[in-house]
mmCIF file of C-alpha atoms in Angstrom:
data_model
loop_
_atom_site.group_PDB
_atom_site.id
_atom_site.type_symbol
_atom_site.label_atom_id
_atom_site.label_comp_id
_atom_site.label_asym_id
_atom_site.label_seq_id
_atom_site.Cartn_x
_atom_site.Cartn_y
_atom_site.Cartn_z
ATOM 1 C CA MET A 173 35.793 -3.799 -24.382
ATOM 2 C CA LYS A 174 34.538 -4.054 -27.959
ATOM 3 C CA ILE A 175 36.131 -5.249 -31.173
ATOM 4 C CA ILE A 176 35.043 -3.555 -34.408
ATOM 5 C CA VAL A 177 35.875 -5.571 -37.527
ATOM 6 C CA PRO A 178 35.459 -3.907 -40.953
ATOM 7 C CA MET A 179 35.396 -6.739 -43.486
ATOM 8 C CA ALA A 180 34.624 -4.755 -46.666
ATOM 9 C CA GLY A 181 33.990 -6.797 -49.830
ATOM 10 C CA ARG A 182 34.924 -10.331 -50.777
ATOM 11 C CA GLY A 183 38.359 -9.313 -52.084
ATOM 12 C CA SER A 184 39.536 -9.591 -55.679
ATOM 13 C CA ARG A 185 43.213 -10.465 -55.093
ATOM 14 C CA LEU A 186 42.331 -13.890 -53.704
ATOM 15 C CA ARG A 187 40.013 -15.007 -56.477
ATOM 16 C CA PRO A 188 38.726 -17.578 -57.319
ATOM 17 C CA HIS A 189 38.472 -18.483 -53.623
ATOM 18 C CA THR A 190 36.576 -15.315 -52.678
ATOM 19 C CA LEU A 191 33.941 -15.766 -55.364
ATOM 20 C CA THR A 192 32.048 -18.110 -53.045
ATOM 21 C CA ILE A 193 33.342 -17.167 -49.591
ATOM 22 C CA PRO A 194 34.474 -13.781 -48.187
ATOM 23 C CA LYS A 195 38.218 -13.624 -47.616
ATOM 24 C CA PRO A 196 37.982 -13.219 -43.811
ATOM 25 C CA LEU A 197 36.179 -16.571 -43.606
ATOM 26 C CA ILE A 198 38.873 -18.538 -45.445
ATOM 27 C CA PRO A 199 40.392 -20.970 -42.905
ATOM 28 C CA ILE A 200 43.998 -20.660 -41.795
ATOM 29 C CA ALA A 201 45.215 -23.771 -39.939
ATOM 30 C CA GLY A 202 41.599 -24.913 -39.736
ATOM 31 C CA LYS A 203 40.032 -21.716 -38.429
ATOM 32 C CA PRO A 204 38.642 -18.693 -40.339
ATOM 33 C CA ILE A 205 40.985 -15.691 -40.580
ATOM 34 C CA VAL A 206 38.558 -13.390 -38.762
ATOM 35 C CA HIS A 207 38.068 -15.968 -35.974
ATOM 36 C CA ARG A 208 41.819 -16.215 -35.391
ATOM 37 C CA LEU A 209 42.127 -12.419 -35.537
ATOM 38 C CA VAL A 210 39.573 -11.703 -32.821
ATOM 39 C CA GLU A 211 40.948 -14.545 -30.683
ATOM 40 C CA ASP A 212 44.478 -13.149 -30.958
ATOM 41 C CA ILE A 213 43.310 -9.636 -30.097
ATOM 42 C CA ALA A 214 41.335 -10.915 -27.118
ATOM 43 C CA GLY A 215 44.448 -12.753 -25.959
ATOM 44 C CA VAL A 216 46.617 -9.639 -26.209
ATOM 45 C CA LEU A 217 44.095 -7.451 -24.391
ATOM 46 C CA ASP A 218 43.442 -10.041 -21.665
ATOM 47 C CA GLN A 219 40.064 -8.401 -21.055
ATOM 48 C CA LYS A 220 36.486 -9.562 -21.428
ATOM 49 C CA ILE A 221 35.174 -8.756 -24.893
ATOM 50 C CA ASP A 222 31.578 -7.612 -24.468
ATOM 51 C CA GLU A 223 30.753 -7.047 -28.123
ATOM 52 C CA ILE A 224 32.169 -7.866 -31.561
ATOM 53 C CA ALA A 225 30.748 -5.803 -34.424
ATOM 54 C CA PHE A 226 31.290 -7.066 -37.971
ATOM 55 C CA ILE A 227 30.909 -4.650 -40.902
ATOM 56 C CA ILE A 228 30.139 -6.569 -44.078
ATOM 57 C CA HIS A 229 28.550 -6.210 -47.496
ATOM 58 C CA GLU A 230 24.896 -7.201 -47.454
ATOM 59 C CA SER A 231 25.547 -9.633 -50.319
ATOM 60 C CA PHE A 232 27.566 -11.888 -47.972
ATOM 61 C CA GLY A 233 24.248 -13.503 -47.044
ATOM 62 C CA LYS A 234 22.605 -14.867 -43.927
ATOM 63 C CA LYS A 235 24.837 -17.954 -43.650
ATOM 64 C CA VAL A 236 27.945 -15.749 -43.364
ATOM 65 C CA GLU A 237 26.180 -13.557 -40.816
ATOM 66 C CA GLU A 238 25.280 -16.628 -38.756
ATOM 67 C CA ASP A 239 28.906 -17.818 -38.885
ATOM 68 C CA LEU A 240 30.172 -14.447 -37.699
ATOM 69 C CA LEU A 241 27.676 -14.262 -34.846
ATOM 70 C CA ALA A 242 28.748 -17.781 -33.839
ATOM 71 C CA ILE A 243 32.381 -16.610 -33.648
ATOM 72 C CA ALA A 244 31.355 -13.877 -31.220
ATOM 73 C CA GLN A 245 29.291 -16.324 -29.187
ATOM 74 C CA LYS A 246 32.246 -18.743 -28.879
ATOM 75 C CA LEU A 247 34.245 -15.903 -27.354
ATOM 76 C CA GLY A 248 31.452 -15.105 -24.898
ATOM 77 C CA SER A 249 30.581 -11.854 -26.674
ATOM 78 C CA GLN A 250 27.520 -10.287 -28.233
ATOM 79 C CA GLY A 251 27.814 -10.236 -32.014
ATOM 80 C CA ARG A 252 26.405 -7.449 -34.157
ATOM 81 C CA ILE A 253 26.213 -7.130 -37.935
ATOM 82 C CA TYR A 254 26.425 -3.841 -39.824
ATOM 83 C CA TYR A 255 26.446 -3.230 -43.579
ATOM 84 C CA GLN A 256 28.755 -1.217 -45.809
ATOM 85 C CA ASN A 257 27.324 -1.650 -49.303
ATOM 86 C CA GLU A 258 29.499 1.002 -50.958
ATOM 87 C CA ALA A 259 33.312 0.880 -50.878
ATOM 88 C CA LEU A 260 33.803 4.395 -49.554
ATOM 89 C CA GLY A 261 36.869 3.807 -47.405
ATOM 90 C CA THR A 262 37.966 2.779 -43.939
ATOM 91 C CA GLY A 263 36.488 5.797 -42.179
ATOM 92 C CA HIS A 264 33.115 5.231 -43.816
ATOM 93 C CA ALA A 265 33.195 1.504 -42.946
ATOM 94 C CA ILE A 266 33.799 2.225 -39.271
ATOM 95 C CA MET A 267 30.963 4.742 -39.200
ATOM 96 C CA CYS A 268 28.589 2.100 -40.558
ATOM 97 C CA ALA A 269 28.876 0.629 -37.028
ATOM 98 C CA LYS A 270 28.160 4.003 -35.414
ATOM 99 C CA GLU A 271 25.807 2.542 -32.800
ATOM 100 C CA SER A 272 28.647 0.411 -31.408
ATOM 101 C CA LEU A 273 31.247 3.200 -31.302
ATOM 102 C CA THR A 274 31.253 3.870 -27.568
ATOM 103 C CA GLY A 275 33.680 3.048 -24.780
ATOM 104 C CA PRO A 276 37.004 1.201 -25.112
ATOM 105 C CA ALA A 277 37.369 -0.634 -28.408
ATOM 106 C CA VAL A 278 39.784 -2.218 -30.836
ATOM 107 C CA ILE A 279 39.299 -1.673 -34.562
ATOM 108 C CA ALA A 280 40.883 -4.421 -36.675
ATOM 109 C CA TYR A 281 40.753 -5.058 -40.413
ATOM 110 C CA ALA A 282 39.950 -8.673 -41.141
ATOM 111 C CA ASP A 283 42.634 -9.633 -43.679
ATOM 112 C CA THR A 284 45.576 -9.805 -41.300
ATOM 113 C CA LEU A 285 46.793 -12.008 -38.451
ATOM 114 C CA ILE A 286 49.183 -11.186 -35.615
ATOM 115 C CA ARG A 287 51.266 -12.691 -32.861
ATOM 116 C CA ALA A 288 51.896 -10.265 -30.023
ATOM 117 C CA ASP A 289 52.441 -10.078 -26.278
ATOM 118 C CA PHE A 290 52.415 -6.675 -24.572
ATOM 119 C CA ASP A 291 50.446 -4.633 -22.037
ATOM 120 C CA LEU A 292 48.286 -1.724 -23.178
ATOM 121 C CA ASP A 293 49.506 1.700 -22.047
ATOM 122 C CA GLN A 294 46.608 2.714 -19.814
ATOM 123 C CA THR A 295 47.649 6.393 -19.963
ATOM 124 C CA ALA A 296 47.257 6.537 -23.750
ATOM 125 C CA ASP A 297 44.153 7.626 -25.623
ATOM 126 C CA SER A 298 45.014 5.217 -28.412
ATOM 127 C CA VAL A 299 47.421 2.442 -29.380
ATOM 128 C CA ILE A 300 48.289 1.824 -33.016
ATOM 129 C CA TRP A 301 49.712 -1.620 -33.720
ATOM 130 C CA VAL A 302 52.857 -1.572 -35.884
ATOM 131 C CA LYS A 303 55.490 -3.965 -37.213
ATOM 132 C CA GLN A 304 59.096 -3.246 -38.159
ATOM 133 C CA VAL A 305 59.492 -3.768 -41.918
ATOM 134 C CA ASP A 306 62.356 -3.796 -44.404
ATOM 135 C CA GLN A 307 60.661 -1.588 -47.022
ATOM 136 C CA PRO A 308 58.747 1.128 -45.152
ATOM 137 C CA GLU A 309 58.218 3.109 -48.352
ATOM 138 C CA ALA A 310 55.591 0.526 -49.323
ATOM 139 C CA PHE A 311 53.469 1.087 -46.187
ATOM 140 C CA GLY A 312 51.875 3.688 -44.007
ATOM 141 C CA VAL A 313 54.282 4.342 -41.133
ATOM 142 C CA ILE A 314 54.318 6.217 -37.826
ATOM 143 C CA ASN A 315 56.601 9.034 -36.743
ATOM 144 C CA LEU A 316 57.600 9.008 -33.055
ATOM 145 C CA ASN A 317 58.828 11.770 -30.762
ATOM 146 C CA GLU A 318 61.486 11.351 -28.054
ATOM 147 C CA ALA A 319 58.825 10.179 -25.590
ATOM 148 C CA ASN A 320 57.934 7.265 -27.921
ATOM 149 C CA GLU A 321 54.580 8.837 -28.731
ATOM 150 C CA ILE A 322 53.098 8.827 -32.221
ATOM 151 C CA VAL A 323 52.994 12.340 -33.620
ATOM 152 C CA GLU A 324 52.383 11.644 -37.306
ATOM 153 C CA LEU A 325 51.033 9.078 -39.752
ATOM 154 C CA VAL A 326 52.793 9.084 -43.125
ATOM 155 C CA GLU A 327 51.477 7.094 -46.095
ATOM 156 C CA LYS A 328 54.189 5.440 -48.217
ATOM 157 C CA PRO A 329 56.950 7.954 -47.408
ATOM 158 C CA LYS A 330 59.375 8.799 -50.225
ATOM 159 C CA THR A 331 62.065 9.689 -47.688
ATOM 160 C CA PHE A 332 62.738 7.697 -44.511
ATOM 161 C CA VAL A 333 60.439 8.495 -41.589
ATOM 162 C CA SER A 334 60.547 5.217 -39.675
ATOM 163 C CA ASP A 335 60.456 1.487 -40.337
ATOM 164 C CA LEU A 336 57.362 0.878 -38.191
ATOM 165 C CA ALA A 337 54.445 0.072 -40.500
ATOM 166 C CA VAL A 338 50.800 0.465 -39.477
ATOM 167 C CA ILE A 339 49.159 -2.977 -39.725
ATOM 168 C CA GLY A 340 45.499 -1.966 -39.455
ATOM 169 C CA ILE A 341 44.720 -2.670 -35.775
ATOM 170 C CA TYR A 342 43.928 0.203 -33.393
ATOM 171 C CA TYR A 343 42.903 0.551 -29.729
ATOM 172 C CA PHE A 344 40.918 3.548 -28.490
ATOM 173 C CA LYS A 345 40.298 4.235 -24.815
ATOM 174 C CA ASP A 346 36.996 5.814 -25.887
ATOM 175 C CA VAL A 347 36.141 5.096 -29.512
ATOM 176 C CA ALA A 348 33.357 7.702 -29.341
ATOM 177 C CA VAL A 349 36.065 10.351 -29.776
ATOM 178 C CA LEU A 350 37.106 8.778 -33.077
ATOM 179 C CA ARG A 351 33.421 8.483 -34.019
ATOM 180 C CA ASP A 352 32.908 12.217 -33.571
ATOM 181 C CA GLU A 353 36.016 13.061 -35.588
ATOM 182 C CA LEU A 354 34.978 10.708 -38.398
ATOM 183 C CA GLN A 355 31.516 12.295 -38.399
ATOM 184 C CA HIS A 356 33.305 15.597 -39.046
ATOM 185 C CA VAL A 357 35.193 13.914 -41.915
ATOM 186 C CA LEU A 358 31.935 12.701 -43.457
ATOM 187 C CA ASP A 359 30.030 15.950 -42.890
ATOM 188 C CA ASN A 360 32.797 17.993 -44.505
ATOM 189 C CA ASN A 361 33.444 15.518 -47.321
ATOM 190 C CA ILE A 362 37.135 15.143 -46.427
ATOM 191 C CA ILE A 363 38.333 12.603 -48.981
ATOM 192 C CA HIS A 364 41.759 11.162 -49.770
ATOM 193 C CA GLY A 365 42.291 8.665 -52.553
ATOM 194 C CA GLY A 366 38.608 8.903 -53.380
ATOM 195 C CA GLU A 367 37.608 7.564 -49.943
ATOM 196 C CA TYR A 368 36.911 8.564 -46.343
ATOM 197 C CA GLN A 369 39.935 7.453 -44.324
ATOM 198 C CA ILE A 370 40.353 6.520 -40.656
ATOM 199 C CA ASN A 371 43.639 8.452 -40.690
ATOM 200 C CA ASP A 372 41.817 11.757 -41.119
ATOM 201 C CA GLY A 373 39.921 11.125 -37.896
ATOM 202 C CA ILE A 374 43.115 10.071 -36.106
ATOM 203 C CA LYS A 375 45.009 13.140 -37.310
ATOM 204 C CA GLN A 376 42.303 15.389 -35.868
ATOM 205 C CA MET A 377 42.617 13.575 -32.525
ATOM 206 C CA MET A 378 46.389 14.091 -32.600
ATOM 207 C CA ALA A 379 45.935 17.784 -33.411
ATOM 208 C CA LYS A 380 43.869 18.105 -30.233
ATOM 209 C CA GLY A 381 46.732 16.740 -28.146
ATOM 210 C CA MET A 382 45.543 13.191 -27.549
ATOM 211 C CA LYS A 383 48.199 10.637 -26.698
ATOM 212 C CA PHE A 384 48.934 7.919 -29.273
ATOM 213 C CA VAL A 385 51.525 5.208 -28.619
ATOM 214 C CA PRO A 386 52.755 2.219 -30.663
ATOM 215 C CA GLY A 387 52.034 -1.414 -29.874
ATOM 216 C CA GLU A 388 54.588 -3.517 -31.693
ATOM 217 C CA VAL A 389 53.644 -7.052 -32.741
ATOM 218 C CA ASP A 390 56.050 -9.965 -32.996
ATOM 219 C CA ALA A 391 54.568 -11.260 -36.255
ATOM 220 C CA TRP A 392 52.274 -9.744 -38.860
ATOM 221 C CA MET A 393 50.787 -12.084 -41.434
ATOM 222 C CA ASP A 394 48.901 -10.911 -44.502
ATOM 223 C CA CYS A 395 46.182 -12.796 -46.374
ATOM 224 C CA GLY A 396 46.035 -10.550 -49.405
ATOM 225 C CA ASN A 397 46.627 -13.008 -52.247
ATOM 226 C CA LYS A 398 47.119 -16.728 -52.804
ATOM 227 C CA ASP A 399 50.888 -16.894 -52.238
ATOM 228 C CA VAL A 400 50.950 -14.843 -49.035
ATOM 229 C CA THR A 401 47.863 -16.672 -47.710
ATOM 230 C CA VAL A 402 49.603 -20.027 -48.194
ATOM 231 C CA GLU A 403 52.691 -18.582 -46.494
ATOM 232 C CA THR A 404 50.564 -17.269 -43.620
ATOM 233 C CA ASN A 405 49.008 -20.718 -43.215
ATOM 234 C CA SER A 406 52.507 -22.202 -42.954
ATOM 235 C CA ARG A 407 53.659 -19.630 -40.409
ATOM 236 C CA MET A 408 50.532 -20.064 -38.285
ATOM 237 C CA LEU A 409 50.941 -23.859 -38.305
ATOM 238 C CA ASN A 410 54.486 -23.439 -36.980
ATOM 239 C CA PHE A 411 53.361 -21.037 -34.249
ATOM 240 C CA LEU A 412 50.566 -23.367 -33.134
ATOM 241 C CA HIS A 413 52.838 -26.439 -33.287
ATOM 242 C CA ASN A 414 55.447 -24.688 -31.135
ATOM 243 C CA ASP A 415 52.674 -23.693 -28.706
ATOM 244 C CA GLY A 416 51.904 -27.391 -28.289
ATOM 245 C CA GLU A 417 48.437 -27.206 -29.853
ATOM 246 C CA HIS A 418 47.033 -30.506 -31.141
ATOM 247 C CA LEU A 419 46.364 -29.979 -34.850
ATOM 248 C CA VAL A 420 45.647 -33.466 -36.239
ATOM 249 C CA ASP A 421 42.174 -34.923 -35.688
ATOM 250 C CA TYR A 422 42.302 -38.228 -33.811
ATOM 251 C CA GLY A 423 39.973 -39.818 -36.350
ATOM 252 C CA VAL A 424 42.138 -39.297 -39.444
ATOM 253 C CA SER A 425 42.268 -42.451 -41.618
ATOM 254 C CA LEU A 426 45.838 -43.388 -42.572
ATOM 255 C CA GLU A 427 46.666 -46.102 -45.100
ATOM 256 C CA ASN A 428 50.357 -46.377 -45.982
ATOM 257 C CA SER A 429 50.648 -42.626 -45.418
ATOM 258 C CA THR A 430 52.848 -40.210 -43.472
ATOM 259 C CA ILE A 431 52.131 -36.838 -41.862
ATOM 260 C CA ILE A 432 55.152 -34.549 -41.463
ATOM 261 C CA PRO A 433 54.388 -31.799 -38.903
ATOM 262 C CA PRO A 434 53.363 -29.137 -38.601
ATOM 263 C CA CYS A 435 50.047 -29.889 -40.287
ATOM 264 C CA TYR A 436 46.395 -29.240 -39.578
ATOM 265 C CA ILE A 437 44.251 -32.286 -40.422
ATOM 266 C CA GLY A 438 40.479 -31.898 -39.946
ATOM 267 C CA GLU A 439 37.723 -34.410 -39.227
ATOM 268 C CA ASP A 440 36.978 -37.313 -41.562
ATOM 269 C CA VAL A 441 40.186 -36.890 -43.608
ATOM 270 C CA VAL A 442 41.364 -39.990 -45.484
ATOM 271 C CA LEU A 443 44.992 -40.431 -46.575
ATOM 272 C CA ILE A 444 45.946 -43.322 -48.865
ATOM 273 C CA ASN A 445 49.524 -43.829 -50.128
ATOM 274 C CA SER A 446 50.257 -40.184 -49.420
ATOM 275 C CA ILE A 447 52.824 -37.935 -47.741
ATOM 276 C CA VAL A 448 51.407 -34.787 -46.159
ATOM 277 C CA GLY A 449 53.575 -31.938 -44.865
ATOM 278 C CA PRO A 450 55.216 -30.026 -43.652
ATOM 279 C CA ASN A 451 53.052 -26.886 -43.513
ATOM 280 C CA VAL A 452 49.787 -28.288 -44.875
ATOM 281 C CA SER A 453 46.178 -27.687 -43.824
ATOM 282 C CA LEU A 454 43.565 -30.238 -44.897
ATOM 283 C CA GLY A 455 39.942 -29.366 -44.168
ATOM 284 C CA LYS A 456 37.150 -31.654 -43.033
ATOM 285 C CA GLY A 457 36.235 -34.553 -45.303
ATOM 286 C CA THR A 458 39.248 -34.270 -47.614
ATOM 287 C CA HIS A 459 40.556 -37.423 -49.345
ATOM 288 C CA LEU A 460 44.123 -37.809 -50.687
ATOM 289 C CA THR A 461 45.288 -40.767 -52.757
ATOM 290 C CA ASN A 462 48.788 -41.290 -54.203
ATOM 291 C CA THR A 463 49.646 -37.702 -53.337
ATOM 292 C CA LYS A 464 52.618 -35.808 -51.959
ATOM 293 C CA ILE A 465 51.745 -32.329 -50.694
ATOM 294 C CA GLN A 466 53.629 -29.657 -48.751
ATOM 295 C CA ASN A 467 53.310 -25.921 -48.021
ATOM 296 C CA SER A 468 49.668 -25.899 -49.068
ATOM 297 C CA LEU A 469 46.181 -24.885 -47.942
ATOM 298 C CA VAL A 470 43.316 -27.245 -48.801
ATOM 299 C CA GLN A 471 39.768 -26.531 -47.643
ATOM 300 C CA THR A 472 36.896 -28.968 -46.983
ATOM 301 C CA HIS A 473 35.634 -32.044 -48.861
ATOM 302 C CA VAL A 474 38.421 -31.939 -51.464
ATOM 303 C CA HIS A 475 39.459 -35.042 -53.441
ATOM 304 C CA ILE A 476 43.080 -35.147 -54.670
ATOM 305 C CA LYS A 477 44.874 -38.058 -56.317
ATOM 306 C CA ASN A 478 48.038 -38.713 -58.312
ATOM 307 C CA ALA A 479 49.407 -35.303 -57.387
ATOM 308 C CA LYS A 480 52.632 -33.701 -56.242
ATOM 309 C CA LEU A 481 51.760 -30.294 -54.818
ATOM 310 C CA ASP A 482 53.737 -27.433 -53.335
ATOM 311 C CA ASN A 483 52.411 -23.902 -52.706
ATOM 312 C CA ALA A 484 48.865 -24.964 -53.620
ATOM 313 C CA MET A 485 45.581 -23.444 -52.459
ATOM 314 C CA ILE A 486 42.435 -25.452 -53.160
ATOM 315 C CA GLY A 487 38.856 -24.482 -52.349
ATOM 316 C CA ASN A 488 35.944 -26.464 -50.923
ATOM 317 C CA HIS A 489 34.496 -29.487 -52.757
ATOM 318 C CA ALA A 490 37.189 -29.350 -55.476
ATOM 319 C CA SER A 491 38.567 -32.411 -57.283
ATOM 320 C CA PHE A 492 42.110 -32.677 -58.614
ATOM 321 C CA ASP A 493 43.810 -35.489 -60.503
ATOM 322 C CA GLY A 494 47.080 -34.796 -62.260
ATOM 323 C CA GLU A 495 50.676 -33.754 -62.260
ATOM 324 C CA PHE A 496 50.236 -29.980 -61.922
ATOM 325 C CA LYS A 497 52.461 -28.524 -59.219
ATOM 326 C CA SER A 498 51.625 -24.954 -58.119
ATOM 327 C CA ILE A 499 47.898 -24.368 -58.414
ATOM 328 C CA SER A 500 45.033 -22.237 -57.089
ATOM 329 C CA LEU A 501 41.598 -23.856 -57.334
ATOM 330 C CA GLY A 502 38.359 -22.283 -56.137
ATOM 331 C CA ASP A 503 35.319 -24.030 -54.687
ATOM 332 C CA TYR A 504 33.740 -26.858 -56.703
ATOM 333 C CA SER A 505 36.522 -26.819 -59.346
ATOM 334 C CA VAL A 506 37.534 -30.033 -61.078
ATOM 335 C CA LEU A 507 40.858 -30.915 -62.769
ATOM 336 C CA GLU A 508 41.104 -34.450 -64.135
#
């Protein structure tokens, strides 16, 4: 089994945080988004993952590449790096990893997290992960027949088709079939919305009678912008807390301070006269003094004092001193 992870660019909706770090490497509950994603997928599949292929922009740099290869290694897989230096769509991104497109594989876009528990339909050629949503007109959705097979993909339907939204994670029994169909898309310059789309390859597979079925997830968490990323951090903390996972480093320094779970507290964190939680992540080396913080995501080596924060997202090596409430600070920012 392989996992193919198109990561595209750094992402503009989560600036300033993505100016210095690609969005998929932003930590959620102490672990990068893309790391959690591939772990969750591996858990759902319950199969050995032989290879994880990451498709990135070359500008991400060697340090990011090393971090991604380390993620694969931790999961006992071979990591491979491919480049998509032009934003030409999902179909084009996948084809940048053409050498890895053989055998059974999951394709997963790296700005989403899931919680799911189901068995793959071994008779299906493909599984498309979906989530029931309240406003299906805002998403791409699937249309099912009476046998619960997917017969159509509809992008942002104006009239009701279904309330099962496509979340951007796909399983293919043999991803080489998709590869060949996407090669046809590229060769014939089949473009929608100015880009080469994975859906055009999937639609050609459906037209040839291949069996597609839905895989419904229990939770689908987006990391598109600051507010939803902070919310996703909170939801993930609650999931992990309920799973019984230990989230607070044993070496945290507490001086007249309280931690209200669920919280993730990394190594070498110092808390002085502070109340932390619920739903807070504090990265390695962070120091809080005279601070009350809840529902917030703070990365590494951050210094905060005299603050009352809610719905805050603060980047690495930032310093904050003040009475601001809802903020978004990128790496190395200072507010005094």
